[in-house]
Short mmCIF file of N, CA, C and O in Angstrom, two decimals:
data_model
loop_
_atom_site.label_atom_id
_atom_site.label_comp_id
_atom_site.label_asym_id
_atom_site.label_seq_id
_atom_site.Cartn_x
_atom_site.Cartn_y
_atom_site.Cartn_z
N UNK A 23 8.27 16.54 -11.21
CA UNK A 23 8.95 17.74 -11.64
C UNK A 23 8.06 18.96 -11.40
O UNK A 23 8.59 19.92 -10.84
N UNK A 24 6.64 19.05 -11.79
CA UNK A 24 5.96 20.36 -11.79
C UNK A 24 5.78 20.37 -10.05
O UNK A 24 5.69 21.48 -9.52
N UNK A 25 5.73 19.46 -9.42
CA UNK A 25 5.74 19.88 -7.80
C UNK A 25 6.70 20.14 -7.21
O UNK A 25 6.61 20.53 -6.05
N UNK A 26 7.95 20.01 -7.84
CA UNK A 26 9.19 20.58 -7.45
C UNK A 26 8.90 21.99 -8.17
O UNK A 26 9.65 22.85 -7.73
N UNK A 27 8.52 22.20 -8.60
CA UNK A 27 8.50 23.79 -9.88
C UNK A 27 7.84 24.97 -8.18
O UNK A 27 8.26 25.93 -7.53
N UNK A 28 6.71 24.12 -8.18
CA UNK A 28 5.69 24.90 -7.45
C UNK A 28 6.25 24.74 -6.07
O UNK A 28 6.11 25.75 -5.37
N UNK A 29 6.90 23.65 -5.46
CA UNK A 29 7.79 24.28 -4.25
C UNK A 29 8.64 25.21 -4.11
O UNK A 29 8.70 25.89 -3.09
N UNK A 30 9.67 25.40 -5.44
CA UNK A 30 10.62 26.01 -5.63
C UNK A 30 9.47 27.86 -5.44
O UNK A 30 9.76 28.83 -4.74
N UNK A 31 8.50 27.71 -6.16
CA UNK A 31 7.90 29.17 -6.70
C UNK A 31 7.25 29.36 -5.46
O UNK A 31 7.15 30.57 -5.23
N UNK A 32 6.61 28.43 -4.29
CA UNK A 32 6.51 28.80 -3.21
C UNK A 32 7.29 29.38 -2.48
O UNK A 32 6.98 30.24 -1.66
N UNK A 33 8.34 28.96 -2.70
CA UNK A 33 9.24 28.76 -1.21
C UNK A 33 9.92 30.89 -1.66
O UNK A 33 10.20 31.86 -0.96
N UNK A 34 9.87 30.67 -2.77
CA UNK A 34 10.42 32.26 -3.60
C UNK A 34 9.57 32.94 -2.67
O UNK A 34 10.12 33.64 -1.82
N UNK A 35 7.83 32.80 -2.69
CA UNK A 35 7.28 34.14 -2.14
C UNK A 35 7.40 34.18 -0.91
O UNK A 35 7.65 33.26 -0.13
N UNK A 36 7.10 35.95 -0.61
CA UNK A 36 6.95 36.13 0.57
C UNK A 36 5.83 36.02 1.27
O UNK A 36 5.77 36.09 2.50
N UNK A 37 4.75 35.79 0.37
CA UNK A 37 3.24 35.70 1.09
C UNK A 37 3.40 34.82 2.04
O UNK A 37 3.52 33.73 1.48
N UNK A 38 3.49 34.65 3.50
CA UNK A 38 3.39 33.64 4.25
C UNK A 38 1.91 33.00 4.27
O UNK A 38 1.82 32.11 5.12
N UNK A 39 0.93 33.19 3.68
CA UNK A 39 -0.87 32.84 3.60
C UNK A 39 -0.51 31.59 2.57
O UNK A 39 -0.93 30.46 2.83
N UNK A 40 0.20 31.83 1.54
CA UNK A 40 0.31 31.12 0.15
C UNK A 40 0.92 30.00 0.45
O UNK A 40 0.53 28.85 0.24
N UNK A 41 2.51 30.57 1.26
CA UNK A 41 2.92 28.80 1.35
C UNK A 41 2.36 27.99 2.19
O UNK A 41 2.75 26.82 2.22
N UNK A 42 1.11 28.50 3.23
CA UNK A 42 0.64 27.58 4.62
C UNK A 42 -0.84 27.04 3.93
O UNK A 42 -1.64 26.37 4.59
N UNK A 43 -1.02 27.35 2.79
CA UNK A 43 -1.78 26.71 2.01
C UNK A 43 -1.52 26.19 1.17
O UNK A 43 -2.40 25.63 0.52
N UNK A 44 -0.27 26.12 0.81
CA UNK A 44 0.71 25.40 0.08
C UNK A 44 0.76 23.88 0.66
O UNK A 44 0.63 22.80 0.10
N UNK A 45 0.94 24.17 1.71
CA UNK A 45 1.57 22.82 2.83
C UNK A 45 0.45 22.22 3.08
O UNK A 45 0.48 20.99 3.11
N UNK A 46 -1.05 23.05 3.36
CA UNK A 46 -2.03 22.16 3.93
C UNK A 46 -2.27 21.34 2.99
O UNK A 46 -2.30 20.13 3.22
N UNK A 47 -2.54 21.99 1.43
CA UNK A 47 -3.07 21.20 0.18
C UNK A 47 -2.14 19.77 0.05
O UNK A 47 -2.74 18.70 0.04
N UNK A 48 -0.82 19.79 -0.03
CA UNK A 48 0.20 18.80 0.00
C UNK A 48 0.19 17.80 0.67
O UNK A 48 0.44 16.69 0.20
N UNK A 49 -0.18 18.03 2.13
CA UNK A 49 -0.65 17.36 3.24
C UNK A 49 -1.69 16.74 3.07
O UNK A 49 -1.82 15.61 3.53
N UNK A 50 -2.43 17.21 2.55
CA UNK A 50 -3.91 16.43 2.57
C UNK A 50 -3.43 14.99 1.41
O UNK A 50 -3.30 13.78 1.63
N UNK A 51 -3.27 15.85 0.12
CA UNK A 51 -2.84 15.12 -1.21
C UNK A 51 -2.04 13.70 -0.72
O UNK A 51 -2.20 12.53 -1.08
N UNK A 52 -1.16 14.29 0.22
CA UNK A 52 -0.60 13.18 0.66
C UNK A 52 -0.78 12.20 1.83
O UNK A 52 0.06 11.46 2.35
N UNK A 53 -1.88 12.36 2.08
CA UNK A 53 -3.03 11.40 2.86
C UNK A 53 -3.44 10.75 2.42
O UNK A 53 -3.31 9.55 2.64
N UNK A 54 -4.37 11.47 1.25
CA UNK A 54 -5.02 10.56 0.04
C UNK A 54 -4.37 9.41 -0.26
O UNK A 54 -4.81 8.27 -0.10
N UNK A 55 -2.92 9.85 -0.84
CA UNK A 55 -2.25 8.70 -1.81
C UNK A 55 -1.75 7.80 -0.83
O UNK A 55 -1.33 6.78 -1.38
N UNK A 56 -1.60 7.79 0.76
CA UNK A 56 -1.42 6.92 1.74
C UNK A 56 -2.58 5.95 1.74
O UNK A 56 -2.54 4.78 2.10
N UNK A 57 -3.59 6.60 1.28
CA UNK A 57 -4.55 5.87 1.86
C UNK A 57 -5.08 4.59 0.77
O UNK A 57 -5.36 3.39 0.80
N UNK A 58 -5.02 5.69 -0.15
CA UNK A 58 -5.07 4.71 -1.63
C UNK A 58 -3.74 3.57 -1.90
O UNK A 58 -3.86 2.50 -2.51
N UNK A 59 -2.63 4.03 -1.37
CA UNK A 59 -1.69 2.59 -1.64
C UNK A 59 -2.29 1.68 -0.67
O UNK A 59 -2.70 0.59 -1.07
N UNK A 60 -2.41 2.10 0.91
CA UNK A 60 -2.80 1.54 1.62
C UNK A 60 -3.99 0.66 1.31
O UNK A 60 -3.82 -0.51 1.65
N UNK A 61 -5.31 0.99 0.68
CA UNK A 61 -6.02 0.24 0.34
C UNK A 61 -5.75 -1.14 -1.36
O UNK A 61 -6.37 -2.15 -1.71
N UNK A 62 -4.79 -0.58 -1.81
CA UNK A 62 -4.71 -1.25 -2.78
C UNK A 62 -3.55 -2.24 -2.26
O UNK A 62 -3.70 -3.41 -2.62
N UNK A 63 -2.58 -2.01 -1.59
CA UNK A 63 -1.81 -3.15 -0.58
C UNK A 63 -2.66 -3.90 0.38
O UNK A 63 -2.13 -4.88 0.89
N UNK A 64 -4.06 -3.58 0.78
CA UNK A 64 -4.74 -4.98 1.90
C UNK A 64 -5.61 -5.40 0.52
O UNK A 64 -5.87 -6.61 0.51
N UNK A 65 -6.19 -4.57 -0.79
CA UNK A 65 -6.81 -5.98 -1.72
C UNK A 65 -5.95 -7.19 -2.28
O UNK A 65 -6.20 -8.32 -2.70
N UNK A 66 -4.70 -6.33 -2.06
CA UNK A 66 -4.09 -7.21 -2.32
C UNK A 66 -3.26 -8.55 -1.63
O UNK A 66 -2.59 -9.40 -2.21
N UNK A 67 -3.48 -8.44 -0.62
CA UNK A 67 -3.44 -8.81 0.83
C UNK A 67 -4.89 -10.39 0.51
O UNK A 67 -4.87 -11.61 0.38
N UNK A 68 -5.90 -9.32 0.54
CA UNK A 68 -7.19 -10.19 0.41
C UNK A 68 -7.22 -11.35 -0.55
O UNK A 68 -7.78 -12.40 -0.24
N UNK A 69 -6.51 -11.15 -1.94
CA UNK A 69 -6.37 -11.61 -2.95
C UNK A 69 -5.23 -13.02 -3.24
O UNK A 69 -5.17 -14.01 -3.97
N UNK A 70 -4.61 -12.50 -2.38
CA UNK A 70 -3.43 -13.38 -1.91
C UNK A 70 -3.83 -14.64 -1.24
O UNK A 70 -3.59 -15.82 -1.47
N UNK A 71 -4.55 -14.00 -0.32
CA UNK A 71 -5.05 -15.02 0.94
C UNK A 71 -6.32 -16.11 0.07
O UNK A 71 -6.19 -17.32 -0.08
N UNK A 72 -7.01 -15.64 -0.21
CA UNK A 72 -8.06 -16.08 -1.45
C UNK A 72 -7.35 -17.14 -2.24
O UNK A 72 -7.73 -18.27 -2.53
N UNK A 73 -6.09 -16.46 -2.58
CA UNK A 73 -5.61 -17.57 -3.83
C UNK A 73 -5.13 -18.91 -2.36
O UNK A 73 -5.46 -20.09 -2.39
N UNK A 74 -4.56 -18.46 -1.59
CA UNK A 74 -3.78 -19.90 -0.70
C UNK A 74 -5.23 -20.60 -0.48
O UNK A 74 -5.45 -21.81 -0.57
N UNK A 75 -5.86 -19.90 -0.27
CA UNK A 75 -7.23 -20.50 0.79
C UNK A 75 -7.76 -21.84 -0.23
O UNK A 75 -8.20 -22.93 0.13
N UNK A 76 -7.55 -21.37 -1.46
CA UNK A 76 -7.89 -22.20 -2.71
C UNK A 76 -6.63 -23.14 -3.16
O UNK A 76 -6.95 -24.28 -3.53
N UNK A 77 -5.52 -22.88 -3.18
CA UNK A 77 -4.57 -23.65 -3.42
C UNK A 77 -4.64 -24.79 -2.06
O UNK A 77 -4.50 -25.96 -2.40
N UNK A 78 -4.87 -24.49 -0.34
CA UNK A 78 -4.97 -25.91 0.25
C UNK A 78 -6.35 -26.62 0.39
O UNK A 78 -6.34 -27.54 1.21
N UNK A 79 -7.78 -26.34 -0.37
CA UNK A 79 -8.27 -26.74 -0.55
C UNK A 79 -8.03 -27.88 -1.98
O UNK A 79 -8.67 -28.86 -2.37
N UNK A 80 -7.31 -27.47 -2.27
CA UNK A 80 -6.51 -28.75 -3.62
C UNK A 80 -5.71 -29.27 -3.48
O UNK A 80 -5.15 -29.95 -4.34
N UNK A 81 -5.20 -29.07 -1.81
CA UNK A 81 -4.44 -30.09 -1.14
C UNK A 81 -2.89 -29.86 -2.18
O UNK A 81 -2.32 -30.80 -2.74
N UNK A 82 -2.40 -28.20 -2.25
CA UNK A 82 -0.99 -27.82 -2.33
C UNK A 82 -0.59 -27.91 -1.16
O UNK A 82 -1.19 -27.58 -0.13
N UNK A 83 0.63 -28.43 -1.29
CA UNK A 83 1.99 -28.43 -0.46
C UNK A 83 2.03 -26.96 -0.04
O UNK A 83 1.65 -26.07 -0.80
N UNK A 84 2.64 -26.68 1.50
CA UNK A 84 2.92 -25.75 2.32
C UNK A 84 4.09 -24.65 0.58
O UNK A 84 4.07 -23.59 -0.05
N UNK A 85 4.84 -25.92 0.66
CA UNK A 85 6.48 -25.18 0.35
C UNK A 85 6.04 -24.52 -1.25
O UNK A 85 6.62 -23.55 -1.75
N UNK A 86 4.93 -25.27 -1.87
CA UNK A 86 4.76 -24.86 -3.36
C UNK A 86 3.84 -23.53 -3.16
O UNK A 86 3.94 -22.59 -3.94
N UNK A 87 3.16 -23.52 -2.32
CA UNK A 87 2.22 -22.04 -1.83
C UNK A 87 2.58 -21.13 -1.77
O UNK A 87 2.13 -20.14 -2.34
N UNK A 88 4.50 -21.24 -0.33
CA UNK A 88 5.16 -20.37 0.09
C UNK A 88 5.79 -19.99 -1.31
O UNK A 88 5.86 -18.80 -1.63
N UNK A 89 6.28 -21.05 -2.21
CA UNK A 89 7.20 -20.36 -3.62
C UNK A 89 5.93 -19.50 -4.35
O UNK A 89 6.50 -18.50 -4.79
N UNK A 90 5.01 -19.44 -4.56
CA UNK A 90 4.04 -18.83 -5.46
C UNK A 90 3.56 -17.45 -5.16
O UNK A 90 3.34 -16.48 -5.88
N UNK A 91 3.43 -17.73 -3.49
CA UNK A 91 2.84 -16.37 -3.11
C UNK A 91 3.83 -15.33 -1.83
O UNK A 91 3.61 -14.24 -1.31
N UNK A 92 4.67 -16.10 -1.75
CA UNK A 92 5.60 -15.65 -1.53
C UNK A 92 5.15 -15.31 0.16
O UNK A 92 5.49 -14.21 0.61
N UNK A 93 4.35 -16.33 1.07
CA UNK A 93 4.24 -16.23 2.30
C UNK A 93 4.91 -17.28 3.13
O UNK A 93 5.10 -18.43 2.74
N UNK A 94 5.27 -16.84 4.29
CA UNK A 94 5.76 -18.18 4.92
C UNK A 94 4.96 -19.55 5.71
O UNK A 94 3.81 -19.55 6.15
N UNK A 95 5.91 -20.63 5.73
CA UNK A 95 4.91 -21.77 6.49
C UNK A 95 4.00 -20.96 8.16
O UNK A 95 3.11 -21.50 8.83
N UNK A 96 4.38 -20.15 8.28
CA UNK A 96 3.51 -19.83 9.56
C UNK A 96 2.43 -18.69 9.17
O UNK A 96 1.57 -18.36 9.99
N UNK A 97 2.50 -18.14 7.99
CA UNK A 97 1.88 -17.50 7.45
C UNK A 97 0.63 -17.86 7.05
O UNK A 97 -0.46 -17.35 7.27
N UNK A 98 1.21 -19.53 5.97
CA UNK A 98 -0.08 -20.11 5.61
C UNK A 98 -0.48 -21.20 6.36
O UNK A 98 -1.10 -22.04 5.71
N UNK A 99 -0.31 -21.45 7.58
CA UNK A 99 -0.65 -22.11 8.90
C UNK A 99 -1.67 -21.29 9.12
O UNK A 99 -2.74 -21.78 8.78
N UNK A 100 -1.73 -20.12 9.61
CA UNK A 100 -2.28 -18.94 9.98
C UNK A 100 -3.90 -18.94 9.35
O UNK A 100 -4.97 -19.14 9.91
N UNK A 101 -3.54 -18.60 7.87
CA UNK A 101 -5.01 -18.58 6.92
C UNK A 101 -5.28 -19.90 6.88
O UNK A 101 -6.50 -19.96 6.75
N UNK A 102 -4.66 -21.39 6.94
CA UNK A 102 -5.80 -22.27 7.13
C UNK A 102 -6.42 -22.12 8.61
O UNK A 102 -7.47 -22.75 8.57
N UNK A 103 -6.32 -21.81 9.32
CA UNK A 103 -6.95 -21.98 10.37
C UNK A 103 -8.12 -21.31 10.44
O UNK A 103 -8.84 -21.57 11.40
N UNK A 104 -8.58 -20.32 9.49
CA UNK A 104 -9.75 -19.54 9.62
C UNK A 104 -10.74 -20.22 8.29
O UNK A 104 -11.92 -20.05 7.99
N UNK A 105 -9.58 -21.12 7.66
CA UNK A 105 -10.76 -21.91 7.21
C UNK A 105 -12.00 -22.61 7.56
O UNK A 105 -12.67 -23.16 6.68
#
């Protein structure tokens, strides 16, 4: 809501300096938070893989892996092989 406030109060002025620093700040901000989901989607990635890597070392079934972690049989074909 308050970044809708401050687009709305941008977009009002006429300063053209204000809103092109408006846009760069936004732009950046929204790099950041790309980058930060982005990194918190491959730990989680990492974490995933970690748990299978450990579930076929205890000699789980393909199909009970795929229900848990929600990857497919070629998926976890894939990570045993770098076992």
């Amino acid at each position: 809501l308050r970044i809708r406030i401050v687009k709305d109060v941008i977009k009002l002025s006429s300063d053209e300096m204000i809103f092109d620093e408006y846009e760069q700040m936004i732009g950046e901000k929204m790099v950041d938070y790309e980058d930060e989901l982005r990194a918190k989607e491959e730990g989680k990635d990492e974490k995933t893989t970690e748990i299978i890597k450990s579930m076929l070392k205890n000699n789980f079934d393909y199909e009970t892996i795929s229900k848990i972690c929600g990857k497919t049989k070629e998926e976890i074909e894939k990570i045993k092989e770098t076992m």
